[in-house]
Coordinates of C-alpha atoms in Angstrom, one line a residue:
M13 CA 83.7 -103.5 -52.3
A14 CA 86.3 -104.1 -49.6
A15 CA 85.4 -100.7 -48.2
A16 CA 81.8 -101.7 -48.0
I17 CA 82.8 -104.7 -45.9
A18 CA 84.9 -102.5 -43.6
A19 CA 82.0 -100.1 -43.1
V20 CA 79.6 -102.8 -42.2
L21 CA 81.9 -104.6 -39.9
T22 CA 83.2 -101.4 -38.2
G23 CA 79.6 -100.5 -37.4
G24 CA 79.3 -103.7 -35.5
T25 CA 82.8 -103.7 -33.9
A26 CA 81.6 -102.1 -30.6
R27 CA 78.9 -104.7 -30.2
M28 CA 81.4 -107.4 -31.1
A29 CA 83.9 -106.3 -28.5
A30 CA 81.3 -105.9 -25.9
A31 CA 79.8 -109.4 -26.4
A32 CA 80.4 -111.9 -23.6
D33 CA 83.1 -114.5 -24.2
N34 CA 80.7 -117.3 -23.7
N35 CA 78.2 -116.0 -26.2
T36 CA 80.1 -116.9 -29.3
D37 CA 79.7 -119.2 -32.2
R38 CA 82.1 -120.9 -34.6
V39 CA 81.2 -120.1 -38.2
L40 CA 82.4 -120.5 -41.8
I41 CA 82.5 -117.2 -43.7
K42 CA 82.6 -117.4 -47.5
Y43 CA 83.9 -114.1 -49.0
S44 CA 84.3 -112.7 -52.5
K45 CA 87.7 -112.9 -54.1
G46 CA 89.9 -110.0 -53.1
S47 CA 88.2 -109.4 -49.8
K48 CA 90.1 -111.7 -47.5
A49 CA 92.7 -109.2 -46.1
H50 CA 90.0 -106.7 -45.1
L51 CA 87.8 -109.4 -43.7
Q52 CA 90.7 -110.6 -41.5
Q53 CA 91.4 -107.1 -40.2
M54 CA 87.7 -106.7 -39.2
L55 CA 87.6 -110.1 -37.5
K56 CA 90.7 -109.3 -35.5
A57 CA 89.4 -105.9 -34.5
A58 CA 86.2 -107.5 -33.3
G59 CA 88.0 -110.0 -31.2
G60 CA 87.3 -112.9 -33.5
K61 CA 89.5 -116.0 -33.5
V62 CA 90.5 -117.4 -36.9
H63 CA 90.9 -121.1 -37.0
F64 CA 91.5 -121.8 -40.6
N65 CA 92.1 -119.8 -43.8
L66 CA 90.6 -122.1 -46.4
D67 CA 92.0 -120.2 -49.4
A68 CA 91.0 -122.8 -52.0
I69 CA 87.4 -122.1 -51.4
D70 CA 87.7 -118.4 -50.3
T71 CA 86.4 -119.2 -46.8
I72 CA 87.5 -118.4 -43.2
A73 CA 86.6 -120.5 -40.2
A74 CA 86.4 -118.3 -37.1
T75 CA 84.7 -117.9 -33.7
L76 CA 82.7 -114.7 -33.3
P77 CA 80.3 -113.2 -30.8
V78 CA 76.8 -114.3 -31.7
S79 CA 75.5 -110.6 -31.7
A80 CA 77.8 -109.8 -34.6
I81 CA 77.0 -112.6 -36.9
E82 CA 73.8 -111.1 -38.3
D83 CA 75.7 -107.9 -39.1
L84 CA 78.3 -110.0 -40.9
K85 CA 75.7 -111.7 -43.0
Q86 CA 74.7 -108.3 -44.4
A87 CA 78.1 -107.5 -45.8
P88 CA 77.9 -107.2 -49.6
D89 CA 81.0 -109.2 -50.2
V90 CA 80.2 -112.0 -47.8
E91 CA 78.5 -114.7 -49.8
F92 CA 77.3 -116.6 -46.8
V93 CA 77.9 -117.3 -43.1
E94 CA 77.1 -120.8 -41.7
T95 CA 77.7 -122.7 -38.6
D96 CA 81.0 -124.6 -38.6
A97 CA 79.1 -127.8 -37.7
P98 CA 80.8 -130.3 -35.3
R99 CA 81.8 -133.7 -36.7
Y100 CA 82.2 -136.7 -34.4
P101 CA 83.4 -140.2 -35.0
M102 CA 80.5 -142.3 -36.0
G103 CA 79.5 -144.7 -33.2
Q104 CA 79.7 -148.5 -33.7
V105 CA 76.8 -150.7 -32.7
T106 CA 77.0 -154.3 -31.6
P107 CA 73.7 -155.8 -32.8
W108 CA 71.8 -157.6 -30.1
G109 CA 72.2 -161.0 -31.8
V110 CA 76.0 -160.8 -31.8
S111 CA 76.1 -160.3 -28.1
R112 CA 73.4 -162.9 -27.5
V113 CA 75.4 -165.7 -29.1
Q114 CA 78.5 -164.9 -26.9
A115 CA 80.6 -163.8 -29.9
P116 CA 82.4 -161.0 -28.0
Q117 CA 83.5 -163.5 -25.3
A118 CA 84.8 -166.0 -27.8
V119 CA 86.7 -163.3 -29.8
A120 CA 88.2 -161.9 -26.5
A121 CA 89.5 -165.4 -25.8
G122 CA 91.3 -165.5 -29.1
A123 CA 88.7 -167.6 -31.1
D124 CA 87.9 -164.9 -33.7
G125 CA 87.5 -166.9 -36.9
T126 CA 91.0 -166.3 -38.3
G127 CA 91.9 -169.0 -40.8
I128 CA 88.4 -170.1 -41.5
K129 CA 86.8 -169.4 -44.9
V130 CA 83.0 -169.0 -45.0
C131 CA 81.0 -169.3 -48.2
V132 CA 77.8 -167.3 -48.5
I133 CA 75.4 -168.5 -51.2
D134 CA 73.0 -165.6 -51.7
S135 CA 72.3 -162.5 -53.8
G136 CA 75.9 -161.3 -54.0
I137 CA 77.7 -158.6 -52.0
N138 CA 78.9 -155.0 -52.1
P139 CA 82.6 -155.8 -51.3
N140 CA 83.4 -152.1 -51.1
H141 CA 81.2 -151.6 -48.1
E142 CA 83.1 -149.9 -45.3
E143 CA 82.5 -153.0 -43.1
F144 CA 84.3 -155.3 -45.4
A145 CA 87.6 -153.3 -45.8
G146 CA 90.5 -155.6 -45.2
I147 CA 88.6 -158.8 -45.4
A148 CA 89.7 -161.4 -48.0
I149 CA 86.7 -161.7 -50.3
T150 CA 86.5 -163.9 -53.4
G151 CA 83.5 -165.0 -55.4
D152 CA 81.7 -166.9 -58.2
S153 CA 78.6 -166.2 -60.2
G154 CA 76.1 -169.0 -60.0
N155 CA 73.4 -167.3 -62.0
G156 CA 75.3 -165.3 -64.7
Q157 CA 75.3 -162.1 -62.6
P158 CA 78.4 -160.6 -61.1
W159 CA 79.0 -161.8 -57.5
D160 CA 80.4 -158.5 -56.4
T161 CA 77.1 -156.6 -56.9
D162 CA 74.0 -157.1 -54.8
N163 CA 70.7 -155.5 -56.1
C164 CA 68.7 -157.4 -53.5
G165 CA 70.5 -156.5 -50.3
H166 CA 69.9 -159.9 -48.7
G167 CA 73.4 -161.3 -49.3
T168 CA 75.2 -158.2 -48.1
H169 CA 73.1 -158.2 -44.9
V170 CA 73.9 -161.8 -44.2
A171 CA 77.6 -161.3 -44.8
G172 CA 77.7 -158.3 -42.5
T173 CA 76.2 -160.4 -39.6
I174 CA 79.0 -162.9 -40.2
A175 CA 82.0 -160.7 -40.7
A176 CA 81.4 -156.9 -40.3
A177 CA 84.7 -155.4 -39.1
D178 CA 85.4 -153.9 -35.7
N179 CA 86.3 -150.5 -37.2
G180 CA 84.5 -148.0 -35.0
V181 CA 81.6 -147.3 -37.4
G182 CA 78.4 -149.0 -38.3
V183 CA 78.0 -152.5 -36.9
I184 CA 80.2 -155.4 -35.8
G185 CA 79.8 -159.0 -37.0
V186 CA 80.1 -162.3 -35.1
S187 CA 83.7 -162.8 -36.5
P188 CA 84.6 -159.1 -36.8
G189 CA 86.7 -158.8 -40.0
K190 CA 88.6 -162.0 -39.4
V191 CA 87.0 -164.8 -41.5
A192 CA 87.6 -165.0 -45.2
L193 CA 84.5 -164.8 -47.4
H194 CA 83.7 -166.6 -50.6
I195 CA 80.5 -165.3 -52.3
V196 CA 78.4 -167.4 -54.7
R197 CA 75.6 -165.4 -56.2
V198 CA 72.4 -167.3 -57.1
F199 CA 69.7 -164.7 -56.7
G200 CA 68.9 -161.4 -58.3
D201 CA 69.5 -159.7 -61.6
S202 CA 70.5 -156.2 -62.7
T203 CA 67.2 -154.6 -61.6
P204 CA 67.3 -152.6 -58.3
N205 CA 65.7 -154.5 -55.4
S206 CA 65.6 -157.7 -57.3
C207 CA 66.0 -160.9 -55.4
G208 CA 64.2 -163.6 -57.4
W209 CA 64.6 -167.3 -56.8
S210 CA 66.8 -170.2 -57.9
Y211 CA 66.8 -174.0 -58.3
A212 CA 68.1 -177.0 -56.5
S213 CA 70.6 -177.6 -59.3
T214 CA 71.9 -174.0 -59.0
L215 CA 72.3 -174.6 -55.2
I216 CA 74.2 -177.8 -55.8
D217 CA 76.6 -176.1 -58.2
A218 CA 77.0 -173.2 -55.8
A219 CA 77.9 -175.5 -52.9
Q220 CA 80.4 -177.3 -55.0
R221 CA 82.0 -173.9 -55.9
C222 CA 82.2 -173.2 -52.1
Q223 CA 84.1 -176.4 -51.5
A224 CA 86.4 -175.8 -54.5
A225 CA 87.2 -172.3 -53.0
G226 CA 88.3 -173.9 -49.8
A227 CA 85.3 -172.9 -47.6
K228 CA 84.8 -174.9 -44.4
V229 CA 81.4 -173.5 -43.6
I230 CA 78.5 -172.7 -46.0
N231 CA 75.8 -170.2 -45.2
M232 CA 72.5 -170.8 -46.9
S233 CA 69.9 -168.2 -45.8
L234 CA 67.5 -169.7 -48.3
G235 CA 65.3 -172.8 -49.0
G236 CA 62.1 -174.1 -50.3
G237 CA 59.6 -177.0 -50.1
G238 CA 60.2 -180.3 -51.7
S239 CA 63.2 -182.5 -51.1
S240 CA 65.5 -183.5 -53.9
I241 CA 67.5 -186.8 -53.9
A242 CA 70.3 -185.2 -56.0
E243 CA 70.4 -182.2 -53.6
R244 CA 70.4 -184.4 -50.5
D245 CA 73.2 -186.6 -51.9
A246 CA 75.3 -183.6 -52.8
F247 CA 75.1 -182.2 -49.3
T248 CA 75.8 -185.6 -47.8
R249 CA 78.9 -185.8 -50.0
L250 CA 80.0 -182.4 -48.9
Y251 CA 79.5 -183.3 -45.2
Q252 CA 81.5 -186.5 -45.6
Q253 CA 84.3 -184.5 -47.1
G254 CA 84.5 -182.1 -44.2
V255 CA 82.2 -179.2 -45.1
L256 CA 79.7 -177.9 -42.6
S257 CA 76.6 -176.7 -44.3
I258 CA 74.1 -174.5 -42.4
A259 CA 70.7 -173.3 -43.6
A260 CA 67.6 -171.5 -42.6
A261 CA 64.7 -173.5 -41.3
G262 CA 62.1 -171.4 -43.2
N263 CA 59.7 -168.5 -42.5
D264 CA 56.3 -170.1 -43.0
G265 CA 55.6 -170.3 -39.3
N266 CA 54.4 -173.9 -39.5
G267 CA 55.7 -177.5 -39.1
T268 CA 56.6 -178.1 -42.7
Y269 CA 60.1 -178.9 -43.8
S270 CA 62.3 -176.6 -45.8
Y271 CA 65.3 -177.8 -47.9
P272 CA 68.3 -177.9 -47.8
A273 CA 67.9 -177.2 -44.1
S274 CA 66.0 -180.4 -43.5
Y275 CA 68.6 -182.8 -44.9
D276 CA 70.5 -184.7 -42.2
S277 CA 73.8 -183.4 -43.4
V278 CA 72.8 -179.8 -43.0
I279 CA 72.2 -177.8 -39.7
S280 CA 68.7 -176.4 -39.7
V281 CA 68.5 -173.0 -37.9
A282 CA 65.4 -171.5 -36.3
A283 CA 64.9 -167.8 -35.4
L284 CA 64.5 -166.4 -31.9
D285 CA 63.1 -163.1 -30.8
S286 CA 64.7 -160.8 -28.2
N287 CA 63.0 -162.9 -25.5
N288 CA 64.7 -166.1 -26.7
K289 CA 61.4 -167.4 -27.9
R290 CA 60.8 -169.0 -31.3
A291 CA 59.9 -166.2 -33.7
V292 CA 56.3 -166.6 -34.9
Y293 CA 57.4 -167.1 -38.5
S294 CA 60.1 -169.6 -37.8
Q295 CA 59.3 -173.1 -39.0
Y296 CA 59.3 -175.9 -36.4
N297 CA 60.0 -179.6 -37.0
S298 CA 62.2 -182.5 -36.1
Q299 CA 65.1 -181.3 -38.3
V300 CA 65.5 -178.0 -36.4
E301 CA 68.9 -178.3 -34.8
L302 CA 70.0 -174.9 -33.5
A303 CA 68.5 -171.5 -32.9
A304 CA 69.8 -167.9 -33.1
P305 CA 68.6 -164.3 -33.1
G306 CA 66.5 -163.5 -36.2
N307 CA 64.2 -160.6 -35.3
D308 CA 65.1 -157.0 -36.2
I309 CA 68.8 -157.7 -37.0
L310 CA 70.8 -154.6 -37.9
S311 CA 73.5 -155.3 -40.5
T312 CA 75.1 -154.1 -43.7
L313 CA 73.2 -153.1 -46.9
P314 CA 74.6 -152.4 -50.4
F315 CA 72.3 -149.5 -51.0
R316 CA 70.5 -146.8 -49.1
S317 CA 66.8 -146.4 -49.6
A318 CA 66.4 -143.7 -47.0
A319 CA 68.4 -141.6 -44.6
I320 CA 67.7 -139.3 -41.7
S321 CA 70.1 -136.8 -40.2
A322 CA 69.2 -134.7 -37.2
G323 CA 71.8 -132.3 -35.9
D324 CA 75.0 -134.3 -35.7
T325 CA 73.2 -137.7 -35.5
S326 CA 72.3 -140.0 -38.3
Y327 CA 69.6 -142.7 -38.0
P328 CA 69.1 -145.8 -40.2
A329 CA 65.8 -145.6 -42.0
T330 CA 63.8 -147.5 -44.6
A331 CA 61.8 -145.9 -47.4
M332 CA 58.2 -146.9 -47.4
T333 CA 56.9 -148.6 -50.5
G334 CA 55.0 -145.9 -52.4
T335 CA 57.1 -142.9 -51.2
V336 CA 58.4 -140.3 -53.6
Q337 CA 62.2 -140.1 -54.0
T338 CA 63.1 -136.7 -52.7
V339 CA 64.7 -134.8 -49.8
A340 CA 62.9 -132.7 -47.2
H341 CA 64.2 -130.3 -44.5
G342 CA 62.1 -129.1 -41.5
L343 CA 61.8 -128.9 -37.8
L344 CA 60.9 -132.2 -36.1
V345 CA 57.5 -132.2 -34.5
D346 CA 55.6 -134.9 -32.7
G347 CA 52.5 -135.9 -34.5
G348 CA 51.3 -138.7 -32.2
T349 CA 49.6 -141.4 -34.3
C350 CA 49.0 -138.8 -37.1
A351 CA 45.4 -140.0 -37.2
T352 CA 44.2 -136.4 -37.7
T353 CA 45.8 -133.2 -39.1
S354 CA 47.4 -130.4 -37.1
A355 CA 48.3 -126.8 -37.9
N356 CA 51.7 -127.0 -36.4
W357 CA 52.8 -129.6 -39.0
T358 CA 53.1 -126.9 -41.7
G359 CA 56.6 -126.7 -43.0
N360 CA 57.8 -129.4 -40.6
V361 CA 58.9 -133.0 -40.5
V362 CA 56.4 -135.1 -38.5
A363 CA 57.1 -138.1 -36.4
C364 CA 54.2 -140.5 -36.3
K365 CA 53.9 -143.5 -34.0
R366 CA 52.9 -146.8 -35.7
G367 CA 49.5 -148.0 -34.7
T368 CA 46.1 -148.5 -36.2
T369 CA 46.4 -145.6 -38.6
T370 CA 47.5 -146.8 -42.0
F371 CA 50.8 -145.4 -43.4
A372 CA 48.9 -144.0 -46.3
T373 CA 46.5 -142.1 -44.0
M374 CA 49.5 -140.8 -42.0
A375 CA 51.1 -139.5 -45.2
T376 CA 47.8 -138.0 -46.5
N377 CA 47.2 -136.2 -43.2
V378 CA 50.7 -134.7 -43.0
T379 CA 50.6 -133.6 -46.6
A380 CA 47.2 -132.0 -46.2
A381 CA 48.5 -130.0 -43.2
G382 CA 51.5 -128.8 -45.2
G383 CA 54.1 -131.1 -43.6
L384 CA 57.2 -131.8 -45.5
G385 CA 58.1 -135.4 -44.5
V386 CA 56.9 -138.3 -42.4
I387 CA 59.0 -140.5 -40.0
V388 CA 57.0 -143.5 -38.8
Y389 CA 58.6 -145.1 -35.7
N390 CA 57.7 -148.6 -34.5
N391 CA 55.4 -149.4 -31.6
T392 CA 57.1 -152.7 -31.0
P393 CA 60.8 -153.4 -30.5
G394 CA 62.9 -153.2 -33.7
G395 CA 62.5 -151.9 -37.2
F396 CA 60.0 -152.7 -40.0
S397 CA 59.4 -152.2 -43.7
G398 CA 56.0 -150.6 -44.5
T399 CA 53.9 -150.1 -47.6
M400 CA 51.4 -147.4 -48.6
S401 CA 50.5 -149.2 -51.8
P402 CA 48.6 -148.2 -53.9
Y403 CA 49.0 -144.8 -52.5
V404 CA 52.0 -142.8 -53.8
S405 CA 53.1 -139.9 -51.6
T406 CA 54.4 -136.5 -52.7
I407 CA 56.6 -136.1 -49.6
P408 CA 59.2 -138.5 -48.2
V409 CA 57.9 -141.2 -45.9
V410 CA 60.3 -143.5 -44.0
S411 CA 60.3 -145.9 -41.1
V412 CA 62.6 -146.3 -38.1
T413 CA 62.9 -148.4 -35.0
D414 CA 61.0 -147.7 -31.8
T415 CA 64.3 -146.8 -30.0
D416 CA 65.5 -144.4 -32.8
G417 CA 62.0 -142.8 -32.8
A418 CA 62.2 -142.2 -29.1
A419 CA 65.7 -140.9 -29.3
M420 CA 64.8 -138.4 -32.0
L421 CA 61.8 -137.1 -30.0
S422 CA 64.0 -136.8 -26.9
A423 CA 67.0 -135.2 -28.4
Q424 CA 66.0 -133.6 -31.7
L425 CA 62.4 -132.4 -31.2
G426 CA 62.2 -128.8 -32.6
Q427 CA 65.5 -129.2 -34.4
D428 CA 66.1 -129.2 -38.2
V429 CA 65.8 -132.7 -39.6
R430 CA 66.8 -133.9 -43.1
V431 CA 64.8 -136.8 -44.5
S432 CA 66.0 -138.4 -47.8
T433 CA 64.4 -141.1 -49.9
I434 CA 66.8 -140.8 -52.7
F435 CA 68.0 -144.3 -53.7
E436 CA 71.8 -144.6 -53.5
S437 CA 73.6 -147.6 -54.9
P438 CA 76.3 -148.8 -54.2
A439 CA 76.5 -147.4 -50.7
S440 CA 77.9 -148.3 -47.2
A441 CA 74.5 -148.5 -45.7
Y442 CA 72.7 -150.3 -42.9
G443 CA 69.3 -151.7 -42.2
Y444 CA 67.1 -154.1 -40.3
M445 CA 65.9 -157.5 -41.5
S446 CA 64.1 -160.3 -39.8
G447 CA 63.8 -164.0 -40.6
T448 CA 65.5 -167.4 -40.3
S449 CA 67.8 -166.0 -43.0
M450 CA 69.1 -163.6 -40.3
A451 CA 69.4 -166.3 -37.7
T452 CA 71.5 -168.5 -40.0
P453 CA 74.6 -166.3 -40.3
H454 CA 74.8 -166.0 -36.5
V455 CA 75.2 -169.8 -36.3
V456 CA 77.6 -169.7 -39.3
G457 CA 79.7 -167.1 -37.6
V458 CA 79.8 -169.0 -34.3
A459 CA 80.8 -172.2 -36.2
A460 CA 83.7 -170.2 -37.7
L461 CA 84.8 -168.9 -34.2
T462 CA 84.6 -172.3 -32.8
W463 CA 86.5 -174.0 -35.5
S464 CA 89.2 -171.4 -35.5
A465 CA 90.0 -172.4 -31.9
A466 CA 90.8 -175.9 -32.9
P467 CA 91.2 -176.1 -36.7
Q468 CA 92.4 -179.7 -36.6
K469 CA 89.0 -180.8 -35.5
S470 CA 86.4 -182.2 -37.9
N471 CA 83.1 -180.8 -39.1
Q472 CA 81.4 -183.5 -37.0
Q473 CA 83.2 -182.4 -33.9
V474 CA 82.4 -178.7 -34.5
R475 CA 78.7 -179.7 -35.1
E476 CA 78.6 -181.7 -31.9
A477 CA 80.2 -178.8 -29.9
L478 CA 77.6 -176.4 -31.2
A479 CA 74.8 -178.7 -30.1
E480 CA 76.2 -179.7 -26.7
S481 CA 77.0 -176.1 -25.7
A482 CA 73.7 -174.6 -26.9
L483 CA 71.6 -172.8 -24.3
D484 CA 68.3 -174.7 -23.8
V485 CA 65.6 -172.1 -24.3
D486 CA 62.5 -174.2 -24.9
A487 CA 61.4 -177.7 -23.8
P488 CA 64.2 -179.7 -22.1
G489 CA 66.5 -181.4 -24.6
R490 CA 66.0 -181.1 -28.3
D491 CA 62.7 -179.7 -29.4
F492 CA 61.0 -178.9 -32.6
N493 CA 61.0 -175.1 -32.0
T494 CA 64.6 -174.4 -31.3
G495 CA 66.5 -177.7 -31.6
W496 CA 69.2 -178.0 -29.0
G497 CA 68.7 -174.3 -28.3
L498 CA 70.5 -170.9 -28.7
V499 CA 74.0 -171.3 -30.1
Q500 CA 76.7 -170.1 -27.7
A501 CA 80.1 -169.2 -29.1
K502 CA 82.3 -169.2 -26.0
A503 CA 80.7 -172.3 -24.6
A504 CA 81.2 -174.1 -28.0
V505 CA 84.8 -173.1 -28.1
D506 CA 85.4 -174.4 -24.6
N507 CA 83.6 -177.6 -25.5
L508 CA 85.6 -178.2 -28.7
V509 CA 89.0 -177.4 -27.1
S510 CA 88.4 -179.5 -24.1
G511 CA 87.3 -182.5 -26.1
G512 CA 83.7 -182.2 -25.0
A513 CA 83.7 -184.1 -21.8
L514 CA 80.1 -185.2 -21.2
Q515 CA 78.5 -183.5 -18.2
P516 CA 75.0 -183.9 -16.7
G517 CA 72.4 -181.9 -18.6
I518 CA 74.4 -181.6 -21.8
P519 CA 72.2 -182.6 -24.8
P520 CA 73.0 -186.1 -26.0
S521 CA 74.6 -186.8 -29.3
Q522 CA 72.1 -187.1 -32.0
L523 CA 70.7 -190.2 -33.6
M524 CA 69.1 -189.8 -37.0
V525 CA 66.8 -191.9 -39.0
V526 CA 68.4 -191.7 -42.4
G527 CA 65.4 -193.0 -44.4
D528 CA 63.8 -196.0 -45.9
T529 CA 66.0 -199.0 -46.5
V530 CA 65.2 -202.3 -48.3
K531 CA 61.7 -203.6 -47.7
N532 CA 60.6 -200.5 -45.8
K533 CA 63.0 -201.1 -42.9
F534 CA 64.2 -198.0 -41.1
Q535 CA 67.9 -197.7 -40.4
V536 CA 69.0 -195.9 -37.3
S537 CA 72.6 -194.6 -37.6
L538 CA 74.8 -192.7 -35.3
L539 CA 75.4 -189.3 -37.0
W540 CA 78.0 -188.3 -34.4
T541 CA 79.0 -189.0 -30.8
R542 CA 82.2 -188.9 -28.7
G543 CA 84.5 -191.8 -28.4
D544 CA 84.0 -192.6 -24.7
S545 CA 80.2 -192.9 -24.7
T546 CA 77.6 -195.5 -25.2
V547 CA 74.2 -195.0 -26.8
D548 CA 71.0 -196.6 -25.6
V549 CA 67.8 -196.5 -27.6
Y550 CA 64.4 -197.1 -26.0
R551 CA 61.0 -197.7 -27.3
G552 CA 57.9 -197.9 -25.1
G553 CA 60.2 -197.9 -22.1
V554 CA 62.1 -201.0 -23.4
K555 CA 65.7 -200.8 -24.4
I556 CA 65.9 -202.0 -28.0
M557 CA 69.5 -201.1 -28.9
S558 CA 72.8 -200.4 -27.2
A559 CA 76.0 -199.6 -28.9
V560 CA 79.3 -197.8 -28.7
P561 CA 80.2 -195.1 -31.2
N562 CA 80.6 -196.1 -34.8
A563 CA 79.0 -199.5 -34.1
L564 CA 75.4 -198.5 -34.1
N565 CA 74.2 -199.1 -37.6
T566 CA 71.4 -201.4 -37.2
T567 CA 68.2 -202.2 -38.9
D568 CA 65.4 -203.3 -36.5
T569 CA 62.7 -204.7 -38.7
P570 CA 59.7 -205.2 -36.4
K571 CA 60.3 -202.3 -34.0
L572 CA 61.3 -199.5 -36.4
K573 CA 58.8 -200.0 -39.2
G574 CA 56.3 -197.3 -39.7
T575 CA 56.4 -194.0 -37.8
G576 CA 56.7 -193.3 -34.1
T577 CA 59.0 -191.9 -31.4
L578 CA 62.1 -193.3 -29.9
I579 CA 63.7 -192.2 -26.6
Y580 CA 67.5 -192.3 -26.3
Q581 CA 70.2 -191.2 -24.0
V582 CA 74.0 -191.0 -24.0
C583 CA 76.2 -191.9 -21.0
N584 CA 79.9 -191.9 -20.4
A585 CA 81.4 -195.3 -20.7
G586 CA 81.1 -197.3 -17.5
S587 CA 79.0 -194.6 -15.8
T588 CA 75.4 -194.6 -14.7
T589 CA 75.6 -191.0 -13.3
L590 CA 77.1 -189.0 -16.2
C591 CA 74.1 -189.4 -18.5
S592 CA 72.4 -186.7 -20.5
S593 CA 68.7 -186.1 -20.3
K594 CA 66.6 -188.4 -22.3
A595 CA 65.3 -186.8 -25.5
S596 CA 63.0 -187.7 -28.3
L597 CA 63.9 -189.0 -31.7
Y598 CA 61.1 -188.7 -34.3
Y599 CA 61.0 -190.9 -37.4

């Protein structure tokens, strides 16, 4: 058999030697046992360069003239010859939301979240994800399911936005691998993709577990309609004891109130799109306090529903609902909108642009033309999850972002592409989600960064710093859509460390109507303010109250009964020039 190899290779030696030096390829050659010595002789005679003798797998890595490789493949004792594919360090991506909230600037200044424990009440976590390596993670089960598994994906995604490590791969979080995490699982069961729902009592118990674990900040990317007195009192107590609770404003796109976000003791977070506008789904009301990026947020996932590899590049993908679980290989071709079939789709993977053609029609057309897989790329910024229901495909159908679709068509068109819809769990995966649930961990992360810069400060002072340093992106002052505005980490750090000297244009400290008192009298109390300021409250252009901090706790029977709007401002003591803009207080 060795002689047969020699004969074949000798026949091609002249062609090998004559090949131009720049027309070579690096290959892996798998040989039959006992043939290595003769193979090495032939490679040397042909001018090949051996890089590795991989004896454990009977393989040689070598660079050879391209013209000789086909001859080599015909050798009887050569089992296969394949390209020695390049491997590169995987690139790390900073999601747009992390940059938008000034997290890198705060981290660069030394406020990176070290020493702060954040509690995430959600669906659990995959603690073995590559992004959580080295992070101190503890947990509790709030629903009888293990906290260190996540069959929903929501909790792992939220945790990644807060804390994904700066490790050169995947994504980076607001506090990159620095905060400690405590996980309390309240959603999901043992069924894949199960998220489910919970109760106010479960949430109260979970929040108390967070406090017992030493968490200073609580992330609640959850909520529901209908307030609860017990739940309200529980979060008020936590706030009074120094815990900062932050929750999602809700995704119904209307002016209704979601809880626990709408309790006075909880920061309610709205979602912004990439243009710093309120996302269409984000609920808007008087309790919205801060805003953060919520659209198309790339973060960690505990499982992989789909994967695309093209050449040496991998792309995050999401399996369409209704797709078969399988793997397809083929050349990447551009199918346009895939509204009609095409002969050149046969045996290929087809890229389809999202549009008016339904996903089921795209899959049907590609299948009918003999295509092997469908990659649907978005026609608007970001990623998406699609469904073909009730249609069930026989080829893999996945979705990707608009930018990844454009990148594939630019760099991988005509190249071999692998599309997989095989579900993998657990996995160190990544994916896009949208919602106020995704906005909330941005604020939580910024709160951790800010607090780490001055850990001796109170939760009230941190809350005030976040509000006063927020970037006003909607109506001047506090508004229903975005509250005080887009949270800004570096500005909040500077505000907290400097003691928050009041400057013109800074949003005023907040007055809150805390509810009905005896005989339907409304009580206006000062939720927080700084020690050198006065508070003036106006109604109908007439000043009805004036007080210094911690002294305003007044019931004004005739003027605050019923519903209406107050106007208030905050000024530095003894100054008529360093006043914030007037803003509205709704009760």
